[in-house]
Each structure stands twice: as C-alpha cells, then as structure tokens.
Amino acid sequence: MRIGVLALQGAFREHLDTLRAIGVEGVRVREPADLDDVSGLILPGGESTTMRLLIERWGLREPILDLADRGAPIFGTCAGMIVLSRDIAGDEAPILPLLDVTVERNAFGRQLDSFEAELSVPVLGDTPVHAVFIRAPVIERTGPGVNVLARLDDGRVVAVRERNIIATAFHPELAGETRFHRLVATMAAEHDDPGEGSGRRPHPTRRARSTRLAR
Amino acid sequence: MTLETSTWATKKGLAQMLKGGVIMDVVTSDQAKIAEDAGAVAVMALERVPADIRKAGGVARMSDPEMIVGIMDAVSIPVMAKARIGHFVEAQVLEALGVDYIDESEVLTPADEHNHIDKHAFKVPFVCGCRNLGEALRRINEGAAMMRTKGEAGTGNIVEAVHQLRDVLSEIRRLQAMREDELFVAAKDLQAPYELVRKVAADGRLPVVNFVAGGISTPADAALVMQLGAEGVFVGSGIFKSEDPARMANAIVQATTFFDDAKKIAEVSKGLGAPMRGIALEEIPEQERLAVRGW
C-alpha cells in the first residue's frame, strides 16, 4: 500500500517523513500519473493560492476528485484543508470541493498570531494532540454529513471528517504527531481490501458462488 | 487550553510552508498582485529591487511603512520586509507593522559592522543571508528561523548563488563524514556553536529551511539551485526587470515545482521574452559587492 503526498509546494517532506515513521510507503504526487497506484492522498500545508494554480495547470483536479469518489482517504492539513473545502469565505472559487464546509483563510490573523496548543481530539484517544497553527484557517460552517473532530476553547472548528475526507487547520506533521497518519493508513488499507472485517468467510475448499457474492 | 504564540515551531514552521516555492521582490501593490496571481508563496515588500539599489548607490534603508502596509493589504500571501543588518529599530518598526517575516538583509546598507540583530528578542521570525555554513549557523544561533544563501543581488547572475549553495551543502556533507570527536574542532573552524554543528552533522541538513537568493532570473536558474539542494528560491530583480513579468514569474514557479523534469522546464521556458539584463561579476568592483556584507 502506498499513500501519495501532493508535492507541488509546501511541507510535503514532513508528511513523507511521518509516513515513513509509521512504516507506510509515501510517494510524491506532482502529476496525474503519480496517482495511479496510491490508496490515499495527503494535501500538505503551504500556500493554497500557489497550489490552486499548479493543480489546475497540470490537470490534477479530475484525477484527485476521482480518487476521492472511489473512496480512497484524502487528508488535508492547513492549506490542504482550504483546498478541500466546498466554500472559501470571500467568494474565492473552490479548488477540490470534497468537504461540505465553509473555510476562512488566515482566520487568526498574520504570522504574529500563529500559535501552538494542546488540543483534545476525542476520536484519537485521551492524549491531546500538540497542534501547531501557522497562519491557519478555520471552519466557519459544517454541512450535515460533517463530523467535527476538534474545536478550540472558543468553539471554533479546527478538525473535521466527512466520510473518507479528513482535514485539520493545524500541522500534526510538524509536532511528531502520527495518529492522523495512522488513521489515514488504516482507511487506505480498508479501501484496498473492502472485505476486511465484513464477516465473509468462504469455505476453504469450495469456490464461492459468484452470483451471490456479487450483490 | 493555553495558546502560545511566536514559538520556535511557528517561526520555523512558516518557512517550512514556503518550501518548494518562489518568494518575489515587489515595489508596489500592483506588482504584489501580479506576483500572487503568478503563484508566489510570499512577497518581499521593498522600495527598490536590488538592481535599482545598485544603480542608485547611496544608503539603502528600510522601506516606507505606508508602502509595506499597502502591500500587506493587497495580497493574502505572507509579506516579508527588509531591515538593515544590525538595525534592530527598523526590525522593531517592521514587527509593529505586523509583517510576516523580516529579512535582515545585506541588500540594504549595514547599520552595524560588528553585530547582527538579536533575533531571539523578536516575536516575528527572521530570514538571514549566508555565504557558507559558519555564517548560516551564527545567524541561526542569533535566532534566524530561515536562511538563504546571498548570491550577488541585482546582478541577474547565478554564479555566486551556485558557489555559495555548493559551499554550504558540501560543508554539511563534510561534517556528516566526521567522527564525533572531530566535531569540536570543526565547530572552532566554522566559528559556530558546537551544539548546532553536532545537530547538522547528525541530520545532514540545516536546522531551518534554506532558500537561495541573489541572481536567479530564468526558470532554468531556479531549477538549477533546486537540483543542487535548495528548498525554494527568492527572485528579486529577475521578475520585474524582465520583459513580461507575469509570464516570467509563473514560469519560475512551475520550474521550481518541476525542478527535476527537464521536459516541463523546457515547456514553461518557451517564449518568455527577454530576462533581465545581467552583469558579469568581474564588472563589479570588490567594494560594491553585497554578499560580503555580514559576518
């Protein structure tokens, strides 16, 4: 199993390092052919305006939307969250509208307002996530199918999941945090082998009747 | 939940987000918009590009705050601005304006011939120039959260940038090959703190992001330094002194992403018009060279 990391611009090396740390093979993705044998995709932090330009210029939009459509996990951090949002505050056109949310860019202000915090992310367990926010976005609105994974004390949403799409406003890859990547790897493995855990136990010697299983 | 602002991770982290990107010098809000639309990851707001500073002579200082704020309002990407080497009050002013990064830059006339700014004392992160590993580690020790090799600004000539980047990276490789007990003397020779030297030897790279500046004026120039090991590029005069700045800017962005793909570099290099007119290094008298500023 291989997980792609969009490597057009930004902190993609840090994501590849994190994948290596959990024993998962990561591959750089810069053009459509790089997506051929990946089971999931990570969109790193960087500048969303630059990524938008490069995604459009090199025809990555449709192939990534197809990958998401097939159910492969897609995980965006910071700029990656902006790239995945259906609505971007301020009437900017969406880039890969896969998450039913409205995102606000640079929601905390400028670099002087960048910060670190211990963030509770219940779905990852009791140990808080050490979250680094750099000129970070915030989710202003979530659609009905969107699960909120983490909020700041003031209630602002900074991590979400909608089916196979996960996004965080902060950077787990800068803090040695591997749990999000493990989650993505688990989802990717499940995507590769949808039979896992489904309870099908074919007889060891008799061939299964394909007509029944096909349903 | 306590929120801690201006930590080392956030200072260094912003530079990590700029990697693989192009930071462009701009002198007006219009140029800043052109740069943003062409895919710049950040802009450097200044009154004159280095080529014009070189031509104008005299003392080059921090830019007019009004002009910097105008650029900050015009674009959504990070805005950097330059302070003179050692001029910590210019840096205080830039911090008060809320710029995203300060460049303590040899392109401006130094304000202190002995001391650089104590960059730990600031909440805003700093990028500094270097010519070799020792200089880079001294700046990082003073608190720089990002480095760039200096090149020779305003010349459109890549030769110094290549020379300095090769120096920094080959010195790192040399450290990696050393025995632990040889690193003490290496630190003495580099005139750099032992702890940083040891870290560089262990990691095989600088503890902060390292860009290249000074002399990049074509897509191939950008790809050259990226293949040599740069993590991103600053382009000063190379964009707005070229015939078609928007196209040149965009082509350099593409070539920085696809730095190891010659076919794509060829494709984006077609029909860009004339790049900036360059200066051979031999034509610049020793005392007019900018890279020797800083120590």
PDB file of N, CA and C in Angstrom, chain B residues 209-274:
ATOM      1  N   VAL B 209      14.904  25.954   7.340  1.00  0.00           N
ATOM      2  CA  VAL B 209      14.766  25.870   5.884  1.00  0.00           C
ATOM      3  C   VAL B 209      15.809  26.761   5.207  1.00  0.00           C
ATOM      4  N   ASN B 210      16.347  26.299   4.067  1.00  0.00           N
ATOM      5  CA  ASN B 210      17.370  27.067   3.363  1.00  0.00           C
ATOM      6  C   ASN B 210      16.976  27.344   1.915  1.00  0.00           C
ATOM      7  N   PHE B 211      16.748  28.612   1.604  1.00  0.00           N
ATOM      8  CA  PHE B 211      16.424  29.042   0.242  1.00  0.00           C
ATOM      9  C   PHE B 211      17.685  29.588  -0.430  1.00  0.00           C
ATOM     10  N   VAL B 212      17.536  29.910  -1.716  1.00  0.00           N
ATOM     11  CA  VAL B 212      18.633  30.547  -2.456  1.00  0.00           C
ATOM     12  C   VAL B 212      18.153  31.901  -2.956  1.00  0.00           C
ATOM     13  N   ALA B 213      19.017  32.903  -2.868  1.00  0.00           N
ATOM     14  CA  ALA B 213      18.685  34.238  -3.371  1.00  0.00           C
ATOM     15  C   ALA B 213      19.856  34.792  -4.159  1.00  0.00           C
ATOM     16  N   GLY B 214      19.595  35.881  -4.891  1.00  0.00           N
ATOM     17  CA  GLY B 214      20.690  36.627  -5.497  1.00  0.00           C
ATOM     18  C   GLY B 214      21.162  36.114  -6.829  1.00  0.00           C
ATOM     19  N   GLY B 215      20.435  36.461  -7.901  1.00  0.00           N
ATOM     20  CA  GLY B 215      20.932  36.148  -9.240  1.00  0.00           C
ATOM     21  C   GLY B 215      20.029  35.249 -10.068  1.00  0.00           C
ATOM     22  N   ILE B 216      18.904  34.785  -9.484  1.00  0.00           N
ATOM     23  CA  ILE B 216      18.010  33.907 -10.253  1.00  0.00           C
ATOM     24  C   ILE B 216      17.183  34.757 -11.220  1.00  0.00           C
ATOM     25  N   SER B 217      17.280  34.461 -12.527  1.00  0.00           N
ATOM     26  CA  SER B 217      16.496  35.256 -13.474  1.00  0.00           C
ATOM     27  C   SER B 217      15.814  34.449 -14.569  1.00  0.00           C
ATOM     28  N   THR B 218      15.930  33.127 -14.536  1.00  0.00           N
ATOM     29  CA  THR B 218      15.190  32.300 -15.508  1.00  0.00           C
ATOM     30  C   THR B 218      14.649  31.055 -14.798  1.00  0.00           C
ATOM     31  N   PRO B 219      13.672  30.368 -15.436  1.00  0.00           N
ATOM     32  CA  PRO B 219      13.188  29.103 -14.850  1.00  0.00           C
ATOM     33  C   PRO B 219      14.333  28.104 -14.665  1.00  0.00           C
ATOM     34  N   ALA B 220      15.242  28.052 -15.622  1.00  0.00           N
ATOM     35  CA  ALA B 220      16.346  27.089 -15.520  1.00  0.00           C
ATOM     36  C   ALA B 220      17.258  27.425 -14.340  1.00  0.00           C
ATOM     37  N   ASP B 221      17.454  28.724 -14.049  1.00  0.00           N
ATOM     38  CA  ASP B 221      18.246  29.113 -12.876  1.00  0.00           C
ATOM     39  C   ASP B 221      17.623  28.549 -11.604  1.00  0.00           C
ATOM     40  N   ALA B 222      16.303  28.701 -11.491  1.00  0.00           N
ATOM     41  CA  ALA B 222      15.605  28.223 -10.294  1.00  0.00           C
ATOM     42  C   ALA B 222      15.754  26.707 -10.174  1.00  0.00           C
ATOM     43  N   ALA B 223      15.572  26.004 -11.306  1.00  0.00           N
ATOM     44  CA  ALA B 223      15.662  24.546 -11.281  1.00  0.00           C
ATOM     45  C   ALA B 223      17.088  24.095 -10.953  1.00  0.00           C
ATOM     46  N   LEU B 224      18.070  24.860 -11.417  1.00  0.00           N
ATOM     47  CA  LEU B 224      19.475  24.521 -11.137  1.00  0.00           C
ATOM     48  C   LEU B 224      19.739  24.491  -9.634  1.00  0.00           C
ATOM     49  N   VAL B 225      19.339  25.556  -8.935  1.00  0.00           N
ATOM     50  CA  VAL B 225      19.626  25.583  -7.499  1.00  0.00           C
ATOM     51  C   VAL B 225      18.757  24.577  -6.739  1.00  0.00           C
ATOM     52  N   MET B 226      17.543  24.299  -7.251  1.00  0.00           N
ATOM     53  CA  MET B 226      16.702  23.280  -6.608  1.00  0.00           C
ATOM     54  C   MET B 226      17.351  21.900  -6.759  1.00  0.00           C
ATOM     55  N   GLN B 227      17.894  21.619  -7.945  1.00  0.00           N
ATOM     56  CA  GLN B 227      18.567  20.319  -8.115  1.00  0.00           C
ATOM     57  C   GLN B 227      19.800  20.213  -7.246  1.00  0.00           C
ATOM     58  N   LEU B 228      20.455  21.342  -7.011  1.00  0.00           N
ATOM     59  CA  LEU B 228      21.644  21.317  -6.149  1.00  0.00           C
ATOM     60  C   LEU B 228      21.272  21.132  -4.682  1.00  0.00           C
ATOM     61  N   GLY B 229      20.010  21.375  -4.316  1.00  0.00           N
ATOM     62  CA  GLY B 229      19.603  21.132  -2.932  1.00  0.00           C
ATOM     63  C   GLY B 229      18.948  22.302  -2.217  1.00  0.00           C
ATOM     64  N   ALA B 230      18.613  23.377  -2.951  1.00  0.00           N
ATOM     65  CA  ALA B 230      17.877  24.479  -2.335  1.00  0.00           C
ATOM     66  C   ALA B 230      16.466  24.006  -1.999  1.00  0.00           C
ATOM     67  N   GLU B 231      15.841  24.643  -0.986  1.00  0.00           N
ATOM     68  CA  GLU B 231      14.474  24.256  -0.621  1.00  0.00           C
ATOM     69  C   GLU B 231      13.432  25.224  -1.186  1.00  0.00           C
ATOM     70  N   GLY B 232      13.884  26.244  -1.900  1.00  0.00           N
ATOM     71  CA  GLY B 232      12.994  27.225  -2.504  1.00  0.00           C
ATOM     72  C   GLY B 232      13.850  28.393  -2.960  1.00  0.00           C
ATOM     73  N   VAL B 233      13.229  29.373  -3.643  1.00  0.00           N
ATOM     74  CA  VAL B 233      14.031  30.466  -4.193  1.00  0.00           C
ATOM     75  C   VAL B 233      13.418  31.842  -3.917  1.00  0.00           C
ATOM     76  N   PHE B 234      14.311  32.818  -3.760  1.00  0.00           N
ATOM     77  CA  PHE B 234      13.931  34.221  -3.754  1.00  0.00           C
ATOM     78  C   PHE B 234      14.281  34.770  -5.130  1.00  0.00           C
ATOM     79  N   VAL B 235      13.353  35.482  -5.759  1.00  0.00           N
ATOM     80  CA  VAL B 235      13.707  36.154  -7.003  1.00  0.00           C
ATOM     81  C   VAL B 235      13.493  37.651  -6.803  1.00  0.00           C
ATOM     82  N   GLY B 236      14.549  38.408  -6.949  1.00  0.00           N
ATOM     83  CA  GLY B 236      14.489  39.849  -6.708  1.00  0.00           C
ATOM     84  C   GLY B 236      14.204  40.590  -7.981  1.00  0.00           C
ATOM     85  N   SER B 237      15.274  41.062  -8.610  1.00  0.00           N
ATOM     86  CA  SER B 237      15.117  41.861  -9.817  1.00  0.00           C
ATOM     87  C   SER B 237      14.666  41.014 -11.009  1.00  0.00           C
ATOM     88  N   GLY B 238      14.874  39.710 -10.932  1.00  0.00           N
ATOM     89  CA  GLY B 238      14.682  38.812 -12.075  1.00  0.00           C
ATOM     90  C   GLY B 238      13.285  38.823 -12.668  1.00  0.00           C
ATOM     91  N   ILE B 239      12.275  39.174 -11.876  1.00  0.00           N
ATOM     92  CA  ILE B 239      10.922  39.147 -12.416  1.00  0.00           C
ATOM     93  C   ILE B 239      10.519  40.500 -12.998  1.00  0.00           C
ATOM     94  N   PHE B 240      10.564  41.535 -12.168  1.00  0.00           N
ATOM     95  CA  PHE B 240      10.031  42.815 -12.659  1.00  0.00           C
ATOM     96  C   PHE B 240      11.040  43.610 -13.500  1.00  0.00           C
ATOM     97  N   LYS B 241      12.226  43.059 -13.721  1.00  0.00           N
ATOM     98  CA  LYS B 241      13.167  43.643 -14.685  1.00  0.00           C
ATOM     99  C   LYS B 241      13.174  42.842 -15.979  1.00  0.00           C
ATOM    100  N   SER B 242      12.270  41.846 -16.083  1.00  0.00           N
ATOM    101  CA  SER B 242      12.210  41.069 -17.324  1.00  0.00           C
ATOM    102  C   SER B 242      11.144  41.680 -18.224  1.00  0.00           C
ATOM    103  N   GLU B 243      11.096  41.196 -19.479  1.00  0.00           N
ATOM    104  CA  GLU B 243      10.204  41.798 -20.465  1.00  0.00           C
ATOM    105  C   GLU B 243       8.733  41.578 -20.124  1.00  0.00           C
ATOM    106  N   ASP B 244       8.398  40.364 -19.667  1.00  0.00           N
ATOM    107  CA  ASP B 244       6.999  40.028 -19.372  1.00  0.00           C
ATOM    108  C   ASP B 244       6.924  39.431 -17.962  1.00  0.00           C
ATOM    109  N   PRO B 245       6.851  40.310 -16.930  1.00  0.00           N
ATOM    110  CA  PRO B 245       6.977  39.844 -15.543  1.00  0.00           C
ATOM    111  C   PRO B 245       5.984  38.751 -15.147  1.00  0.00           C
ATOM    112  N   ALA B 246       4.705  38.883 -15.547  1.00  0.00           N
ATOM    113  CA  ALA B 246       3.716  37.895 -15.109  1.00  0.00           C
ATOM    114  C   ALA B 246       4.066  36.511 -15.642  1.00  0.00           C
ATOM    115  N   ARG B 247       4.459  36.442 -16.921  1.00  0.00           N
ATOM    116  CA  ARG B 247       4.793  35.138 -17.507  1.00  0.00           C
ATOM    117  C   ARG B 247       6.083  34.581 -16.924  1.00  0.00           C
ATOM    118  N   MET B 248       7.078  35.474 -16.736  1.00  0.00           N
ATOM    119  CA  MET B 248       8.350  35.018 -16.170  1.00  0.00           C
ATOM    120  C   MET B 248       8.119  34.484 -14.756  1.00  0.00           C
ATOM    121  N   ALA B 249       7.310  35.209 -13.974  1.00  0.00           N
ATOM    122  CA  ALA B 249       7.044  34.798 -12.595  1.00  0.00           C
ATOM    123  C   ALA B 249       6.393  33.421 -12.582  1.00  0.00           C
ATOM    124  N   ASN B 250       5.373  33.250 -13.417  1.00  0.00           N
ATOM    125  CA  ASN B 250       4.677  31.972 -13.457  1.00  0.00           C
ATOM    126  C   ASN B 250       5.595  30.833 -13.901  1.00  0.00           C
ATOM    127  N   ALA B 251       6.436  31.113 -14.890  1.00  0.00           N
ATOM    128  CA  ALA B 251       7.338  30.069 -15.399  1.00  0.00           C
ATOM    129  C   ALA B 251       8.346  29.660 -14.324  1.00  0.00           C
ATOM    130  N   ILE B 252       8.820  30.617 -13.535  1.00  0.00           N
ATOM    131  CA  ILE B 252       9.783  30.284 -12.473  1.00  0.00           C
ATOM    132  C   ILE B 252       9.100  29.451 -11.380  1.00  0.00           C
ATOM    133  N   VAL B 253       7.819  29.763 -11.099  1.00  0.00           N
ATOM    134  CA  VAL B 253       7.061  28.961 -10.128  1.00  0.00           C
ATOM    135  C   VAL B 253       6.964  27.506 -10.609  1.00  0.00           C
ATOM    136  N   GLN B 254       6.592  27.327 -11.878  1.00  0.00           N
ATOM    137  CA  GLN B 254       6.446  25.970 -12.432  1.00  0.00           C
ATOM    138  C   GLN B 254       7.776  25.222 -12.386  1.00  0.00           C
ATOM    139  N   ALA B 255       8.852  25.920 -12.751  1.00  0.00           N
ATOM    140  CA  ALA B 255      10.162  25.265 -12.819  1.00  0.00           C
ATOM    141  C   ALA B 255      10.680  24.917 -11.423  1.00  0.00           C
ATOM    142  N   THR B 256      10.235  25.659 -10.407  1.00  0.00           N
ATOM    143  CA  THR B 256      10.667  25.356  -9.036  1.00  0.00           C
ATOM    144  C   THR B 256       9.975  24.079  -8.549  1.00  0.00           C
ATOM    145  N   THR B 257       8.709  23.890  -8.949  1.00  0.00           N
ATOM    146  CA  THR B 257       8.000  22.652  -8.588  1.00  0.00           C
ATOM    147  C   THR B 257       8.558  21.451  -9.357  1.00  0.00           C
ATOM    148  N   PHE B 258       8.754  21.631 -10.671  1.00  0.00           N
ATOM    149  CA  PHE B 258       9.202  20.517 -11.519  1.00  0.00           C
ATOM    150  C   PHE B 258      10.694  20.641 -11.825  1.00  0.00           C
ATOM    151  N   PHE B 259      11.470  20.935 -10.785  1.00  0.00           N
ATOM    152  CA  PHE B 259      12.895  21.257 -10.962  1.00  0.00           C
ATOM    153  C   PHE B 259      13.701  20.117 -11.567  1.00  0.00           C
ATOM    154  N   ASP B 260      13.209  18.871 -11.427  1.00  0.00           N
ATOM    155  CA  ASP B 260      13.993  17.739 -11.947  1.00  0.00           C
ATOM    156  C   ASP B 260      13.347  17.131 -13.191  1.00  0.00           C
ATOM    157  N   ASP B 261      12.486  17.896 -13.852  1.00  0.00           N
ATOM    158  CA  ASP B 261      11.763  17.402 -15.018  1.00  0.00           C
ATOM    159  C   ASP B 261      12.069  18.333 -16.197  1.00  0.00           C
ATOM    160  N   ALA B 262      13.118  17.985 -16.941  1.00  0.00           N
ATOM    161  CA  ALA B 262      13.627  18.884 -17.987  1.00  0.00           C
ATOM    162  C   ALA B 262      12.574  19.190 -19.054  1.00  0.00           C
ATOM    163  N   LYS B 263      11.701  18.209 -19.358  1.00  0.00           N
ATOM    164  CA  LYS B 263      10.677  18.441 -20.377  1.00  0.00           C
ATOM    165  C   LYS B 263       9.746  19.571 -19.955  1.00  0.00           C
ATOM    166  N   LYS B 264       9.346  19.544 -18.681  1.00  0.00           N
ATOM    167  CA  LYS B 264       8.435  20.583 -18.207  1.00  0.00           C
ATOM    168  C   LYS B 264       9.147  21.934 -18.129  1.00  0.00           C
ATOM    169  N   ILE B 265      10.421  21.927 -17.734  1.00  0.00           N
ATOM    170  CA  ILE B 265      11.164  23.194 -17.679  1.00  0.00           C
ATOM    171  C   ILE B 265      11.253  23.785 -19.087  1.00  0.00           C
ATOM    172  N   ALA B 266      11.487  22.910 -20.081  1.00  0.00           N
ATOM    173  CA  ALA B 266      11.541  23.360 -21.470  1.00  0.00           C
ATOM    174  C   ALA B 266      10.196  23.972 -21.873  1.00  0.00           C
ATOM    175  N   GLU B 267       9.112  23.273 -21.508  1.00  0.00           N
ATOM    176  CA  GLU B 267       7.781  23.731 -21.892  1.00  0.00           C
ATOM    177  C   GLU B 267       7.489  25.124 -21.316  1.00  0.00           C
ATOM    178  N   VAL B 268       7.791  25.310 -20.014  1.00  0.00           N
ATOM    179  CA  VAL B 268       7.430  26.594 -19.401  1.00  0.00           C
ATOM    180  C   VAL B 268       8.401  27.711 -19.796  1.00  0.00           C
ATOM    181  N   SER B 269       9.558  27.341 -20.359  1.00  0.00           N
ATOM    182  CA  SER B 269      10.546  28.362 -20.727  1.00  0.00           C
ATOM    183  C   SER B 269      10.305  28.960 -22.109  1.00  0.00           C
ATOM    184  N   LYS B 270       9.336  28.396 -22.849  1.00  0.00           N
ATOM    185  CA  LYS B 270       9.121  28.848 -24.234  1.00  0.00           C
ATOM    186  C   LYS B 270       8.541  30.254 -24.297  1.00  0.00           C
ATOM    187  N   GLY B 271       9.137  31.078 -25.144  1.00  0.00           N
ATOM    188  CA  GLY B 271       8.570  32.386 -25.472  1.00  0.00           C
ATOM    189  C   GLY B 271       8.326  33.304 -24.294  1.00  0.00           C
ATOM    190  N   LEU B 272       9.263  33.368 -23.366  1.00  0.00           N
ATOM    191  CA  LEU B 272       9.079  34.217 -22.176  1.00  0.00           C
ATOM    192  C   LEU B 272       9.505  35.658 -22.409  1.00  0.00           C
ATOM    193  N   GLY B 273      10.121  35.947 -23.535  1.00  0.00           N
ATOM    194  CA  GLY B 273      10.675  37.286 -23.738  1.00  0.00           C
ATOM    195  C   GLY B 273      12.022  37.379 -23.034  1.00  0.00           C
ATOM    196  N   ALA B 274      12.604  38.566 -23.068  1.00  0.00           N
ATOM    197  CA  ALA B 274      13.964  38.720 -22.540  1.00  0.00           C
ATOM    198  C   ALA B 274      13.974  38.697 -21.015  1.00  0.00           C
TER     199      ALA B 274
END
